[in-house]
Amino acid sequence: MRIVMTSSEAYPFSKTGGLGDVASALCRALNELGHEVWLFVPHYPRLYEQNRDRLPALEKTGMFVEIPIASKSVRGELLWTQLPHSDVTVMCVHQPHYFDRDSLYTHNGRDYGDNCERFSFFSRAVMEICRRLIVRPDVLHANDWQTGLIPALLAVEYRAQPEFRHTASVLTIHNLAFQGRFWHWDMLLTGLDWKYFNWQQMESYGQLNLLKTGLSFADKITTVSPTYAQEIQTEIAGHGLHGLLHDRRDDLVGILNGIDSRIWNAAFDPALSAHYDAANVEQGKADCKQDLQQQLGLPQRGDVPVFGMISRMTDQKGFDLILAIADELLTLDLQLVFLGQGEASIEHQLTELQRRYPQKVSATIGFSEELAHRIEAGSDLYLMPSRFEPCGLNQLYSLAYGTLPIVHKTGGLADSVRDASDENLADGTATGFVFDHYRPGALQFQIERALSLYSDRTMWYRLVRTAMTRDFSWRRSAEKYLSVYRAARERHVRHP
């Protein structure tokens, strides 16, 4: 099968969150299953220059495309390379005016004013490049609102062309909260007829909505966990699109993300001071904990439980719960380690906690990939009490590293972590601690449960080994995506 993956970011070329990891890891897994995969991303020159020493070289193809955007024509250049450790062809669309910027989507915390124009250009460029190269994709896979226009362009403008007669479209929702909403006159930037600006297709509450556009036109819709697929059909979690998603429920599939074991594997992770697997996890984690405590200036104590958290610092990630119980929590014998950035008020409160409890709290504002790996390996428990979480990746990394997650029962967290209930402990399936109600007291109760179990080292390491042997490989997830692709394509093979 020939698969064209389209994404606004893909690691290691660009990344702001889980989308970047997922786009590249899924491509690699599909390729390993024997399929031809092309990955289309924008080229971000400043990000590339900052990381040139660890990125593959980009080659010029000599191809340029002229894309109509409203009343003007915008020229783009096609560059190419390969995704590391794979045969995936990476096509980078170079357009400096749109993509040569300090960050992908925002400046000083505010969205770029021309985001609709930027990603309308990118979406049209993908379609034109596929047409001119005669790629003949079996599947066009779009991700989030930035490429939501692609299923519409396929259905409205390109379906009749022989290169796309049997091409199916799939759209993946990574976070429904981000929809690409723009004022209605931006409809001109898409190049599509105004007749599609209606409540069933591209319009939402008077605005152009690019995610809704993709949801309306795609043959199949996926999202990043089975539970999240159900949640977004409700008014509470549907962000205004629950009606459309409920109507398309037969085409909506939840597939839990996987993890890239080349990058997240405690047995050979280059960021770690000691390597380990399920067989020697006790000594390996003890060494990693000591190294982490030393690096962060915390007392080097093997007996104290370390709670790690790597996250965007927003209330959505549960920081409101953590800060509500922090002072009471820090009367207990434990250490808290935070890494991330986000809302200034949360950054300030965490920094203040570190100032008041220097022997118990470390708060690193910013991001370091190496430190993230060390926190996962050196912590005993991982805090992920998100208000909502479409899938989440850090709880999966934590399980792989033998760091037991404490999670709110929502989205992918509910699908990936089994609570240490008496029943699950007895049958050997427990892998963490899960609370149902989003309240500070519920989180504190789970932390105290975890501390109680931590004192029983035999039972604790039984849980740790169970967590480390769970299969969250991308291969398993990729096989489910292939089933979706086949079902989507069957429609156009039978009824072109």
XYZ file of C-alpha atoms in Angstrom:
496
model
C 0.000 0.000 0.000
C 1.265 3.517 -0.800
C 0.561 5.881 2.091
C 1.032 9.650 2.086
C 1.214 11.002 5.646
C 0.727 14.756 6.027
C 1.575 16.605 9.220
C 2.555 20.096 10.343
C 5.386 18.593 12.407
C 7.397 15.385 12.647
C 10.314 14.463 14.884
C 13.274 14.991 14.508
C 12.611 17.806 11.994
C 10.040 19.676 14.085
C 8.052 19.034 17.241
C 5.881 20.913 19.718
C 4.154 17.915 21.295
C 2.821 14.425 20.725
C 1.864 15.017 17.081
C 5.528 15.316 16.118
C 6.379 12.002 17.767
C 3.330 10.188 16.418
C 3.690 11.290 12.786
C 7.237 9.992 12.413
C 6.847 6.870 14.573
C 3.693 5.727 12.748
C 5.386 6.258 9.363
C 8.336 4.175 10.470
C 6.097 1.378 11.800
C 4.028 1.268 8.594
C 7.223 1.122 6.566
C 8.540 -1.771 8.677
C 5.324 -3.650 7.898
C 6.271 -3.498 4.218
C 4.358 -0.445 2.986
C 5.611 2.490 0.927
C 5.309 5.640 3.027
C 5.785 9.287 2.049
C 5.786 11.913 4.800
C 4.960 15.530 3.854
C 5.882 18.307 6.305
C 6.616 22.034 6.056
C 10.295 22.943 6.124
C 11.090 25.209 9.095
C 14.562 26.624 8.236
C 15.339 28.091 11.665
C 14.508 24.852 13.484
C 16.545 22.914 10.952
C 19.608 25.143 11.385
C 19.404 24.872 15.180
C 19.504 21.065 14.945
C 21.464 20.543 11.729
C 24.120 18.376 13.410
C 21.597 15.670 14.295
C 19.340 15.856 11.221
C 19.728 14.179 7.833
C 20.764 16.442 4.962
C 18.006 17.974 2.855
C 18.336 17.632 -0.912
C 16.844 19.899 -3.555
C 14.501 18.217 -6.008
C 14.404 21.047 -8.523
C 10.594 21.059 -8.274
C 8.639 24.233 -7.573
C 4.888 24.623 -7.213
C 2.737 27.704 -7.741
C -0.223 27.656 -5.369
C -3.201 30.028 -5.714
C -3.985 31.713 -2.391
C -6.983 34.048 -2.709
C -6.010 36.573 -5.421
C -2.269 35.813 -5.485
C 0.037 32.988 -6.433
C 2.581 31.707 -3.902
C 5.644 29.738 -4.927
C 7.038 26.836 -2.925
C 10.059 24.600 -3.352
C 10.230 20.861 -2.712
C 13.110 19.427 -0.683
C 13.512 15.797 0.290
C 15.325 13.461 2.660
C 14.705 10.182 4.463
C 13.306 9.600 7.920
C 16.189 8.245 10.034
C 16.246 4.464 10.556
C 13.699 3.844 7.797
C 12.975 3.897 4.070
C 10.323 6.605 4.535
C 10.651 9.436 2.003
C 10.266 12.836 3.654
C 9.020 15.650 1.414
C 9.647 19.096 2.900
C 7.677 22.013 1.484
C 9.874 25.116 1.604
C 8.186 28.515 1.631
C 10.224 30.997 3.711
C 7.534 33.652 4.112
C 5.214 31.148 5.772
C 7.582 28.816 7.610
C 10.912 30.564 8.303
C 9.896 31.629 11.807
C 11.026 31.114 15.395
C 8.165 28.765 16.247
C 5.621 26.656 14.413
C 2.259 28.197 15.289
C 2.609 31.098 17.729
C 4.574 34.220 18.629
C 4.682 35.515 22.207
C 1.896 33.151 23.165
C -0.493 34.226 20.390
C -1.335 32.395 17.173
C 0.173 33.758 13.990
C -2.467 35.860 12.232
C -1.889 34.069 8.918
C -2.115 30.467 10.162
C -5.064 29.728 7.897
C -3.134 31.020 4.887
C 0.046 29.127 5.843
C -1.597 25.735 6.166
C -4.000 26.219 3.266
C -0.876 26.735 1.172
C 0.764 23.626 2.633
C -2.325 21.460 2.041
C -2.642 22.554 -1.583
C 1.090 22.087 -2.103
C 0.825 18.469 -0.920
C -1.932 17.752 -3.411
C -0.105 19.416 -6.300
C 3.166 17.648 -5.569
C 1.388 14.269 -5.442
C -0.287 15.054 -8.771
C 2.860 16.206 -10.531
C 4.992 13.334 -9.229
C 2.185 10.899 -10.080
C 2.422 9.408 -6.578
C -1.009 7.750 -6.893
C -1.487 7.322 -3.112
C -3.775 4.604 -1.843
C -4.331 6.695 1.277
C -3.896 10.360 2.150
C -3.590 10.570 5.944
C -4.167 14.053 7.409
C -3.440 15.015 11.025
C -5.272 17.707 13.009
C -6.610 20.998 11.686
C -3.390 22.048 9.957
C -4.008 19.445 7.244
C -7.797 19.268 7.587
C -8.216 20.886 4.177
C -6.617 17.899 2.395
C -9.652 15.525 2.548
C -11.803 18.351 1.169
C -9.386 19.107 -1.670
C -9.299 15.416 -2.552
C -13.087 15.115 -2.585
C -13.883 18.398 -4.339
C -11.023 19.062 -6.778
C -8.781 16.030 -7.214
C -11.064 12.995 -7.099
C -11.837 13.176 -10.811
C -8.157 13.099 -11.781
C -6.788 9.648 -12.640
C -3.945 9.928 -10.091
C -6.508 10.080 -7.254
C -9.403 7.959 -8.516
C -8.931 5.258 -5.872
C -7.317 7.393 -3.156
C -8.937 7.293 0.283
C -8.621 9.962 2.964
C -8.183 9.482 6.695
C -8.047 12.238 9.318
C -6.617 11.749 12.801
C -7.733 13.956 15.707
C -4.885 14.354 18.174
C -6.646 16.958 20.336
C -10.156 18.138 19.518
C -9.653 21.324 21.530
C -7.501 22.724 18.703
C -9.706 23.135 15.634
C -8.237 25.823 13.380
C -11.062 28.329 13.721
C -10.815 31.451 11.528
C -13.087 34.297 10.495
C -15.406 33.466 7.617
C -13.587 35.591 5.004
C -10.594 33.262 5.317
C -12.707 30.874 3.267
C -11.184 32.710 0.282
C -7.737 31.404 1.252
C -8.855 27.782 0.888
C -9.803 28.264 -2.764
C -12.959 26.185 -2.302
C -16.396 27.316 -3.404
C -18.469 29.251 -0.862
C -21.197 26.606 -1.168
C -19.102 24.403 1.121
C -19.229 27.047 3.840
C -22.294 25.507 5.462
C -23.105 24.000 8.843
C -22.567 20.446 7.617
C -19.115 20.916 6.095
C -16.789 23.875 6.715
C -18.713 26.373 8.856
C -18.956 26.216 12.634
C -20.691 28.933 14.684
C -20.122 31.485 11.924
C -16.426 30.684 11.511
C -14.350 28.674 9.081
C -13.295 25.509 10.917
C -10.508 23.496 9.263
C -10.770 20.523 11.601
C -14.500 20.271 10.934
C -13.679 20.482 7.231
C -11.496 17.401 7.491
C -14.019 15.549 9.640
C -16.775 16.237 7.118
C -14.900 15.120 4.011
C -12.597 12.319 5.235
C -13.558 8.736 4.419
C -12.482 7.575 7.873
C -11.694 9.380 11.121
C -9.348 8.143 13.799
C -8.373 9.481 17.163
C -5.660 8.488 19.547
C -7.434 6.215 22.030
C -10.675 4.212 22.192
C -11.959 6.044 25.273
C -11.305 9.455 23.710
C -13.268 8.355 20.631
C -16.293 7.889 22.889
C -15.704 11.041 24.963
C -15.611 13.412 21.974
C -19.097 12.340 20.952
C -20.428 13.959 24.138
C -21.222 17.620 24.738
C -18.717 17.825 27.610
C -15.681 16.763 25.556
C -16.898 17.436 22.004
C -15.944 21.129 21.855
C -18.936 21.905 19.665
C -18.289 19.082 17.177
C -19.895 16.249 19.147
C -22.954 16.178 16.899
C -20.895 15.705 13.749
C -18.718 13.067 15.416
C -21.758 11.201 16.696
C -23.259 11.243 13.209
C -19.994 9.786 11.857
C -19.522 7.293 14.699
C -19.472 4.336 12.286
C -16.413 5.871 10.591
C -14.693 6.902 13.847
C -12.033 4.596 15.333
C -9.919 5.078 18.462
C -6.372 3.688 18.144
C -4.017 4.049 21.090
C -0.670 5.588 20.210
C 2.470 3.523 20.586
C 5.994 4.396 21.635
C 9.164 4.324 19.579
C 11.343 1.750 21.309
C 14.421 3.026 19.449
C 14.131 6.285 21.374
C 12.369 5.227 24.590
C 14.119 2.090 25.812
C 15.816 1.919 29.206
C 18.013 -0.949 28.021
C 20.124 1.313 25.780
C 18.927 4.912 26.254
C 22.050 7.079 25.758
C 20.704 9.726 28.173
C 20.859 7.339 31.139
C 23.764 6.690 33.489
C 22.678 3.047 33.878
C 20.724 0.714 31.607
C 18.176 -1.839 32.703
C 15.253 -4.012 31.696
C 12.603 -5.893 33.670
C 15.168 -8.436 34.873
C 17.550 -5.959 36.553
C 15.227 -3.005 37.104
C 15.911 -2.656 40.852
C 19.583 -1.820 40.497
C 19.162 0.081 37.242
C 16.494 2.422 38.550
C 18.382 2.933 41.813
C 21.422 4.138 39.862
C 19.300 6.369 37.636
C 17.524 7.840 40.665
C 20.818 8.726 42.330
C 22.060 10.343 39.127
C 18.842 12.373 38.763
C 18.925 13.560 42.384
C 22.544 14.607 42.013
C 21.869 16.497 38.774
C 18.907 18.375 40.281
C 20.522 19.115 43.637
C 18.178 16.936 45.687
C 19.347 14.764 48.603
C 20.658 11.487 47.191
C 18.441 9.041 49.046
C 17.517 5.686 47.595
C 14.696 5.132 50.060
C 12.682 8.268 49.257
C 10.075 7.902 46.475
C 10.572 10.340 43.595
C 7.490 11.608 41.716
C 8.253 12.915 38.226
C 6.191 15.076 35.875
C 7.113 16.298 32.374
C 4.373 18.415 30.870
C 3.018 21.588 29.398
C 2.248 23.638 32.482
C -1.494 24.208 32.121
C -4.525 23.366 34.253
C -5.571 20.839 31.591
C -2.596 18.738 32.703
C -3.787 18.666 36.332
C -1.500 21.274 37.850
C -4.486 22.844 39.606
C -4.946 19.577 41.530
C -1.248 19.242 42.346
C -0.867 22.813 43.567
C -4.021 22.512 45.684
C -2.497 19.666 47.723
C 1.206 20.551 47.425
C 1.801 21.866 50.939
C 0.058 18.938 52.591
C 1.777 16.514 50.234
C 5.206 17.896 51.070
C 4.791 17.045 54.739
C 5.330 13.439 53.572
C 8.703 11.857 52.874
C 8.938 12.237 49.079
C 10.512 14.296 46.305
C 8.756 16.056 43.405
C 10.495 16.699 40.082
C 8.897 18.924 37.402
C 10.011 19.724 33.864
C 8.123 21.880 31.377
C 6.818 25.324 30.577
C 3.476 26.968 29.978
C 1.271 29.348 31.911
C 3.298 31.945 33.811
C 1.230 31.567 36.990
C 1.901 27.820 37.176
C 5.597 28.284 36.419
C 5.767 30.834 39.243
C 3.970 28.612 41.760
C 6.236 25.655 41.014
C 9.347 27.816 41.271
C 8.050 29.110 44.595
C 7.513 25.531 45.814
C 11.120 24.762 44.953
C 12.264 27.845 46.895
C 10.256 26.837 49.967
C 11.086 23.113 49.821
C 14.585 22.932 48.269
C 15.207 19.452 49.710
C 12.003 18.067 48.231
C 11.133 19.933 45.011
C 12.930 20.521 41.726
C 11.181 22.626 39.049
C 12.961 23.072 35.718
C 11.179 25.646 33.554
C 11.853 24.903 29.899
C 12.475 21.629 28.138
C 15.370 19.222 27.751
C 14.942 15.933 25.895
C 17.867 14.416 27.814
C 16.484 15.468 31.210
C 13.050 14.132 30.226
C 14.575 10.687 29.694
C 16.431 10.890 33.009
C 13.284 11.868 34.888
C 11.392 8.917 33.403
C 14.157 6.509 34.458
C 15.048 8.072 37.808
C 11.515 8.514 39.161
C 9.539 5.860 40.993
C 6.141 7.309 40.120
C 4.850 9.575 37.386
C 2.155 12.214 37.920
C -0.324 12.592 35.051
C -3.636 13.757 36.568
C -4.879 15.413 33.353
C -8.355 16.893 33.244
C -8.609 15.342 29.760
C -5.975 13.516 27.713
C -6.702 12.274 24.178
C -3.955 9.664 24.434
C -0.885 10.819 26.296
C 2.598 9.495 25.679
C 4.402 10.068 28.957
C 2.379 7.445 30.799
C 3.478 4.972 28.094
C 7.110 6.033 28.428
C 6.752 5.676 32.200
C 5.394 2.142 31.942
C 8.274 1.181 29.654
C 10.776 2.611 32.160
C 9.180 0.951 35.190
C 7.862 4.239 36.592
C 4.311 3.686 37.814
C 1.824 6.355 36.628
C -0.818 8.065 38.759
C -3.542 9.128 36.314
C -7.052 10.499 36.037
C -9.412 8.058 34.331
C -9.841 9.817 30.997
C -8.970 9.271 27.331
C -5.826 7.287 26.665
C -4.910 7.255 30.357
C -7.953 5.086 31.035
C -6.972 2.773 28.169
C -3.324 2.293 29.121
C -3.052 2.173 32.937
C -4.584 -0.579 35.087
C -5.324 0.461 38.666
C -3.625 -1.341 41.544
C -6.948 -2.577 42.896
C -7.066 -5.738 44.984
C -8.451 -7.638 41.994
C -5.788 -6.376 39.565
C -3.025 -6.969 42.095
C -4.253 -10.528 42.587
C -4.354 -11.394 38.870
C -1.084 -9.587 38.074
C -2.477 -6.919 35.697
C -2.000 -3.774 37.826
C 0.368 -1.160 36.373
C -0.411 2.101 38.208
C -2.935 4.155 40.139
C -6.171 5.524 38.658
C -8.722 7.968 40.109
C -12.204 8.592 38.715
C -13.215 12.036 39.960
C -11.216 15.117 39.029
C -10.706 16.491 42.540
C -7.621 17.320 44.648
C -8.655 14.828 47.315
C -8.943 12.012 44.786
C -5.389 12.643 43.567
C -4.040 12.821 47.114
C -5.719 9.527 48.010
C -3.993 7.798 45.087
C -0.616 9.266 46.042
C -1.037 7.949 49.581
C -2.060 4.530 48.188
C 1.083 4.530 46.083
C 3.278 5.438 49.050
C 1.752 2.627 51.072
C 2.439 0.098 48.328
C 5.932 1.513 47.781
C 6.903 0.287 51.248
C 6.242 -3.319 50.159
C 9.242 -3.779 47.881
C 8.260 -7.262 46.700
C 4.794 -6.179 45.597
C 6.146 -2.899 44.208
C 8.602 -4.545 41.849
C 5.971 -7.024 40.783
C 3.955 -4.034 39.523
C 7.040 -2.484 37.957
C 7.850 -5.635 35.990
C 4.236 -5.971 34.849
C 4.327 -2.376 33.584
C 7.585 -2.911 31.720
C 6.319 -5.977 29.875
C 3.161 -4.352 28.481
C 3.108 -4.137 24.671
C 2.716 -0.536 23.548
C 4.699 -0.969 20.355
C 3.888 1.087 17.284
C 3.688 -2.120 15.269
C 0.465 -3.080 17.018
C -1.015 0.377 16.471
C 0.145 0.466 12.841
C -1.690 -2.773 12.083
C -4.914 -1.161 13.308
C -4.310 1.883 11.095
C -3.847 -0.432 8.135
C -7.286 -1.919 8.805
C -8.751 1.590 8.703
C -6.890 2.390 5.471
C -8.179 -0.761 3.776
C -11.777 -0.053 4.809
C -11.506 3.554 3.568
C -9.959 2.573 0.249
C -12.475 -0.193 -0.378
C -15.134 2.485 -0.894
C -13.300 3.981 -3.850
C -12.199 0.703 -5.387
C -15.788 -0.587 -5.392
C -17.422 2.745 -6.206
C -14.875 4.990 -7.977
